[in-house]
Amino acid sequence: MGAFAKQHGGAEGQLAYIGQAGARIVLVGEDGAWGDLVAPTYAVAENAAAKSGITMHEEFDGDFALKVRTGPYEWSRMAGMQIGGPSNDR
């Protein structure tokens, strides 16, 4: 998480419980780049977030989501999930 923040001019994040799989940590860099990690438990994710020193959000709300910059790949994937959208297997 710290390496991501350093590479992208800083970062913010959000934790989400994903059931038995653990917790998803979504990171958004100051440059709009984003990525995610999965921790085996929510407690492990919380601990990693605390150690990283990055700002964490309770929710992935509109203001936080506006910081994400997407490219053609993401738009293709999102559109492919819609009826009549392009195929995801390009």
Coordinates of C-alpha atoms in Angstrom, one line a residue:
M1 CA 0.0 0.0 0.0
G2 CA 2.8 2.4 0.8
A3 CA 4.6 1.5 -2.4
F4 CA 1.4 2.3 -4.4
A5 CA 1.0 5.6 -2.6
K6 CA 4.7 6.5 -3.3
Q7 CA 4.4 5.6 -6.9
H8 CA 1.2 7.7 -7.4
G9 CA 1.9 10.8 -5.4
G10 CA -0.1 9.7 -2.4
A11 CA -3.2 7.6 -2.0
E12 CA -6.5 7.1 -0.3
G13 CA -8.3 3.9 0.3
Q14 CA -11.4 2.1 1.4
L15 CA -12.0 -1.3 3.0
A16 CA -14.9 -3.6 2.1
Y17 CA -15.8 -6.9 3.8
I18 CA -16.2 -9.6 1.1
G19 CA -17.3 -12.5 3.2
Q20 CA -15.2 -15.6 3.7
A21 CA -12.7 -14.3 1.1
G22 CA -11.7 -11.5 3.6
A23 CA -11.6 -7.8 2.8
R24 CA -10.9 -5.8 -0.3
I25 CA -8.7 -2.8 0.0
V26 CA -9.3 -0.3 -2.9
L27 CA -6.5 2.3 -3.3
V28 CA -6.8 5.5 -5.4
G29 CA -3.6 7.5 -6.1
E30 CA -3.5 11.2 -6.2
D31 CA -2.9 10.8 -10.0
G32 CA -6.2 8.9 -10.3
A33 CA -4.6 5.5 -10.8
W34 CA -6.3 2.8 -8.8
G35 CA -5.8 -0.8 -7.7
D36 CA -7.0 -3.2 -5.1
L37 CA -5.7 -5.9 -2.8
V38 CA -7.5 -8.7 -0.9
A39 CA -6.6 -9.4 2.7
P40 CA -7.6 -12.8 4.3
T41 CA -9.5 -11.0 7.1
Y42 CA -11.0 -7.6 7.8
A43 CA -8.7 -7.2 10.8
V44 CA -5.6 -7.8 8.6
A45 CA -6.8 -5.2 6.1
E46 CA -7.4 -2.7 8.9
N47 CA -4.0 -3.3 10.3
A48 CA -2.3 -2.9 6.9
A49 CA -4.3 0.3 6.3
A50 CA -3.2 1.7 9.7
K51 CA 0.5 0.8 9.0
S52 CA 0.4 2.4 5.5
G53 CA -0.6 5.8 6.9
I54 CA -2.9 6.6 4.0
T55 CA -6.3 8.2 4.4
M56 CA -9.1 5.7 4.6
H57 CA -12.7 6.3 3.7
E58 CA -15.7 4.6 5.4
E59 CA -17.5 4.4 2.0
F60 CA -16.6 4.5 -1.7
D61 CA -18.9 7.5 -2.1
G62 CA -19.2 9.9 -5.0
D63 CA -16.5 12.3 -4.0
F64 CA -14.0 9.5 -3.5
A65 CA -15.0 7.8 -6.7
L66 CA -14.5 11.0 -8.7
K67 CA -10.8 10.7 -8.0
V68 CA -10.5 7.5 -10.0
R69 CA -9.3 7.8 -13.6
T70 CA -10.4 5.0 -15.9
G71 CA -9.1 4.1 -19.3
P72 CA -10.3 2.2 -22.4
Y73 CA -9.9 -1.2 -20.7
E74 CA -12.2 -0.3 -17.7
W75 CA -14.8 1.2 -20.0
S76 CA -14.7 -1.9 -22.2
R77 CA -15.1 -4.2 -19.2
M78 CA -18.0 -2.1 -17.8
A79 CA -19.8 -1.8 -21.2
G80 CA -19.3 -5.6 -21.8
M81 CA -21.3 -6.3 -18.6
Q82 CA -24.4 -4.6 -20.1
I83 CA -26.8 -6.3 -22.5
G84 CA -25.6 -5.6 -26.0
G85 CA -22.2 -4.3 -24.8
P86 CA -18.9 -5.4 -26.3
S87 CA -17.5 -8.8 -25.5
N88 CA -15.2 -9.1 -22.5
D89 CA -13.0 -11.7 -24.1
R90 CA -11.0 -9.5 -26.5

